[in-house]
Short mmCIF file of C-alpha atoms in Angstrom, two decimals:
data_model
loop_
_atom_site.label_atom_id
_atom_site.label_comp_id
_atom_site.label_asym_id
_atom_site.label_seq_id
_atom_site.Cartn_x
_atom_site.Cartn_y
_atom_site.Cartn_z
CA LYS A 34 110.41 103.28 116.39
CA GLN A 35 107.40 104.90 114.79
CA GLU A 36 104.23 102.79 115.03
CA VAL A 37 101.24 103.62 112.86
CA THR A 38 97.70 102.42 113.55
CA GLN A 39 94.71 102.90 111.29
CA ILE A 40 91.16 102.43 112.47
CA PRO A 41 88.93 100.90 111.29
CA ALA A 42 90.75 98.14 109.42
CA ALA A 43 87.80 97.80 107.05
CA LEU A 44 84.78 99.95 106.33
CA SER A 45 81.75 99.43 104.12
CA VAL A 46 79.41 102.35 103.37
CA PRO A 47 76.58 103.13 100.94
CA GLU A 48 77.32 105.51 98.08
CA GLY A 49 76.93 109.19 98.95
CA GLU A 50 77.89 108.88 102.59
CA ASN A 51 80.54 111.09 104.18
CA LEU A 52 83.19 109.16 106.08
CA VAL A 53 86.27 109.59 108.27
CA LEU A 54 89.36 107.42 108.34
CA ASN A 55 91.61 107.61 111.38
CA CYS A 56 95.37 107.36 111.72
CA SER A 57 97.46 107.49 114.88
CA PHE A 58 101.23 107.44 115.26
CA THR A 59 103.47 107.14 118.29
CA ASP A 60 106.31 109.58 117.54
CA SER A 61 105.21 113.19 117.02
CA ALA A 62 108.61 114.24 115.61
CA ILE A 63 107.55 113.92 111.98
CA TYR A 64 108.46 115.97 108.92
CA ASN A 65 105.14 115.54 107.16
CA LEU A 66 102.31 113.06 106.69
CA GLN A 67 101.01 111.64 103.44
CA TRP A 68 97.77 109.87 102.65
CA PHE A 69 97.79 107.30 99.86
CA ARG A 70 95.27 105.01 98.21
CA GLN A 71 96.14 101.56 96.96
CA ASP A 72 94.00 99.52 94.59
CA PRO A 73 94.36 95.72 94.70
CA GLY A 74 97.65 94.57 93.18
CA LYS A 75 98.71 98.14 92.37
CA GLY A 76 101.16 100.72 93.65
CA LEU A 77 100.38 103.64 95.94
CA THR A 78 98.77 106.83 94.66
CA SER A 79 99.48 109.98 96.64
CA LEU A 80 96.33 111.79 97.75
CA LEU A 81 97.44 114.53 100.12
CA LEU A 82 100.61 115.76 101.79
CA ILE A 83 100.41 117.70 105.05
CA GLN A 84 103.54 119.43 106.25
CA SER A 85 104.25 119.18 109.97
CA SER A 86 103.51 122.91 110.36
CA GLN A 87 100.08 122.60 108.72
CA ARG A 88 96.78 121.62 110.34
CA GLU A 89 94.92 120.47 107.25
CA GLN A 90 95.02 120.02 103.50
CA THR A 91 92.21 119.71 100.96
CA SER A 92 91.94 118.21 97.50
CA GLY A 93 88.51 117.96 95.90
CA ARG A 94 86.28 115.76 98.08
CA LEU A 95 89.20 114.88 100.36
CA ASN A 96 90.25 116.74 103.48
CA ALA A 97 93.07 115.61 105.75
CA SER A 98 93.83 117.03 109.17
CA LEU A 99 96.92 116.68 111.30
CA ASP A 100 97.35 117.05 115.07
CA LYS A 101 101.03 116.38 115.44
CA SER A 102 101.17 116.83 119.20
CA SER A 103 98.59 114.12 119.80
CA GLY A 104 99.86 111.88 117.00
CA ARG A 105 96.66 111.84 114.99
CA SER A 106 95.51 112.45 111.45
CA THR A 107 92.11 112.01 109.84
CA LEU A 108 91.07 111.70 106.21
CA TYR A 109 87.56 112.94 105.47
CA ILE A 110 85.92 111.77 102.26
CA ALA A 111 82.79 113.64 101.22
CA ALA A 112 79.99 112.16 99.13
CA SER A 113 81.66 108.78 98.70
CA GLN A 114 81.53 107.03 95.30
CA PRO A 115 82.10 103.39 94.28
CA GLY A 116 85.37 104.52 92.64
CA ASP A 117 86.64 105.45 96.10
CA SER A 118 86.80 101.75 96.99
CA ALA A 119 90.45 101.01 97.82
CA THR A 120 92.83 100.66 100.76
CA TYR A 121 93.82 103.98 102.30
CA LEU A 122 97.24 104.32 103.93
CA CYS A 123 98.63 107.09 106.07
CA ALA A 124 102.38 107.56 106.27
CA PRO A 125 104.12 109.92 108.67
CA SER A 126 107.66 110.66 107.57
CA GLY A 127 110.97 110.62 109.37
CA ALA A 128 114.22 112.03 107.99
CA ASN A 129 114.71 109.26 105.45
CA ASN A 130 111.65 107.09 105.58
CA LEU A 131 107.89 106.87 105.47
CA PHE A 132 106.25 104.71 108.13
CA PHE A 133 103.16 102.72 107.25
CA GLY A 134 100.35 100.98 109.05
CA THR A 135 98.19 98.29 107.48
CA GLY A 136 95.61 100.74 106.15
CA THR A 137 91.81 100.95 106.03
CA ARG A 138 90.07 98.93 103.32
CA LEU A 139 87.09 100.96 102.11
CA THR A 140 84.19 99.56 100.12
CA VAL A 141 81.56 101.96 98.77
CA ILE A 142 78.37 100.14 97.82
CA PRO A 143 76.41 101.50 94.83
CA ASP B 1218 104.51 110.80 81.09
CA GLY B 1219 106.46 111.65 84.22
CA GLY B 1220 106.59 108.96 86.83
CA ILE B 1221 108.19 105.84 88.20
CA THR B 1222 108.40 102.66 86.14
CA GLN B 1223 108.93 99.29 87.75
CA SER B 1224 109.59 96.14 85.78
CA PRO B 1225 108.72 93.38 85.48
CA LYS B 1226 105.21 93.42 86.93
CA TYR B 1227 105.47 89.73 87.88
CA LEU B 1228 108.66 87.78 88.57
CA PHE B 1229 109.24 84.17 89.48
CA ARG B 1230 112.40 83.00 91.21
CA LYS B 1231 113.72 79.53 91.73
CA GLU B 1232 115.35 78.59 95.00
CA GLY B 1233 118.96 79.76 95.11
CA GLN B 1234 118.62 82.31 92.31
CA ASN B 1235 119.38 86.00 92.41
CA VAL B 1236 116.87 88.25 90.65
CA THR B 1237 116.95 91.97 89.90
CA LEU B 1238 113.96 94.31 89.99
CA SER B 1239 114.13 97.45 87.91
CA CYS B 1240 113.05 100.94 89.01
CA GLU B 1241 113.38 104.01 86.76
CA GLN B 1242 112.11 107.54 87.40
CA ASN B 1243 111.96 110.62 85.18
CA LEU B 1244 110.88 113.04 87.90
CA ASN B 1245 114.42 114.32 88.48
CA HIS B 1246 114.15 113.24 92.10
CA ASP B 1247 117.30 112.86 94.18
CA ALA B 1248 115.97 110.27 96.63
CA MET B 1249 114.79 106.78 95.79
CA TYR B 1250 113.48 104.01 98.01
CA TRP B 1251 112.61 100.32 97.98
CA TYR B 1252 109.80 98.96 100.15
CA ARG B 1253 108.44 95.49 100.68
CA GLN B 1254 104.74 94.82 101.30
CA ASP B 1255 103.45 91.60 102.84
CA PRO B 1256 99.79 90.71 103.52
CA GLY B 1257 98.62 92.08 106.85
CA GLN B 1258 101.75 94.20 107.35
CA GLY B 1259 102.63 97.77 106.57
CA LEU B 1260 105.26 98.63 103.98
CA ARG B 1261 108.80 98.17 105.26
CA LEU B 1262 111.89 100.01 104.02
CA ILE B 1263 114.62 97.87 102.42
CA TYR B 1264 117.10 100.45 101.08
CA TYR B 1265 117.17 104.11 100.20
CA SER B 1266 119.47 106.41 98.28
CA GLN B 1267 119.70 110.20 98.41
CA ILE B 1268 122.47 110.68 95.87
CA VAL B 1269 124.19 108.82 93.06
CA ASN B 1270 126.72 106.21 94.21
CA ASP B 1271 125.43 106.29 97.79
CA PHE B 1272 122.73 104.26 99.50
CA GLN B 1273 121.73 103.27 103.03
CA LYS B 1274 120.18 100.18 104.59
CA GLY B 1275 116.62 100.35 105.77
CA ASP B 1276 114.89 98.18 108.35
CA ILE B 1277 115.02 94.87 106.44
CA ALA B 1278 118.11 95.05 104.18
CA GLU B 1279 119.41 91.53 104.84
CA GLY B 1280 119.36 89.40 101.67
CA TYR B 1281 119.01 92.42 99.36
CA SER B 1282 121.46 94.63 97.47
CA VAL B 1283 121.10 97.83 95.45
CA SER B 1284 123.11 100.16 93.23
CA ARG B 1285 122.67 103.80 92.25
CA GLU B 1286 124.90 104.44 89.25
CA LYS B 1287 122.48 106.90 87.65
CA LYS B 1288 120.08 109.39 89.21
CA GLU B 1289 117.16 107.88 87.30
CA SER B 1290 117.75 104.25 88.22
CA PHE B 1291 117.74 102.26 91.47
CA PRO B 1292 117.69 98.49 90.82
CA LEU B 1293 117.10 96.02 93.65
CA THR B 1294 118.67 92.55 93.67
CA VAL B 1295 117.02 89.88 95.75
CA THR B 1296 119.79 87.43 96.57
CA SER B 1297 119.64 83.75 97.49
CA ALA B 1298 120.38 84.84 101.07
CA GLN B 1299 116.85 86.27 101.37
CA LYS B 1300 114.98 83.34 102.88
CA ASN B 1301 111.45 84.56 102.34
CA PRO B 1302 111.45 86.71 99.20
CA THR B 1303 107.85 86.20 98.10
CA ALA B 1304 106.28 89.66 98.44
CA PHE B 1305 105.13 92.78 96.62
CA TYR B 1306 108.02 95.22 96.04
CA LEU B 1307 107.45 98.93 95.66
CA CYS B 1308 109.87 101.61 94.51
CA ALA B 1309 109.40 105.27 95.40
CA SER B 1310 111.11 108.58 94.81
CA SER B 1311 111.03 112.10 96.21
CA GLN B 1312 113.04 115.26 96.40
CA ILE B 1313 115.23 115.63 99.47
CA GLY B 1314 113.39 117.33 102.33
CA ASN B 1315 109.74 117.54 103.32
CA THR B 1316 108.36 116.65 99.95
CA GLU B 1317 105.81 114.33 98.45
CA ALA B 1318 106.82 110.74 97.70
CA PHE B 1319 105.64 108.97 94.55
CA PHE B 1320 105.41 105.24 94.03
CA GLY B 1321 105.68 102.86 91.09
CA GLN B 1322 103.15 100.16 90.27
CA GLY B 1323 105.11 97.41 92.01
CA THR B 1324 106.67 94.05 91.19
CA ARG B 1325 105.18 90.86 92.59
CA LEU B 1326 107.93 88.33 93.25
CA THR B 1327 107.09 84.68 93.81
CA VAL B 1328 109.46 81.85 94.68
CA VAL B 1329 108.67 78.65 92.77
#
């Protein structure tokens, strides 16, 4: 069964800092990997989708990389802002499911 | 606006009651999913459906039931057989294949 681990569990940084969130998964036979953000009490907002054949994907200040063979993905956030404060979840996909860890809770301090 | 609508946002259930959570999407997606989120745990799959009138159990289907009579709708019933139903429930949809999944805003269910 796919196990997903995200490190660190929580992160607090000053505004403007660049940061990296890490995700590891145990089964490399994935279809794709999505990164989401979740605000307290809200649903998940899709940030980036990386297909299994891709190495990275970029959207604005966000860049996600995928190393399927080693079971790792990273989310790079450039020039962090207080509005980036949220929980970030990575989700590798199987045939009919997304698998989730417990996420990284990010706080950006003004 | 295109998206996924879950209702109600908050729901309270008495012991022994069945309750139904609504999920509607206007994205023309074939696949729909129900997940449960508990504090300190990752989201877990309850049920999914890839086509009308067909659905499959996920990892934690016991105590839940679903129907898929229309492409746009995938309601979840939490039955009295679910012993610990208090949780945050999330509905999602996607096209079949390696495509992006989109989520609703969730329903928080509390047993009173």
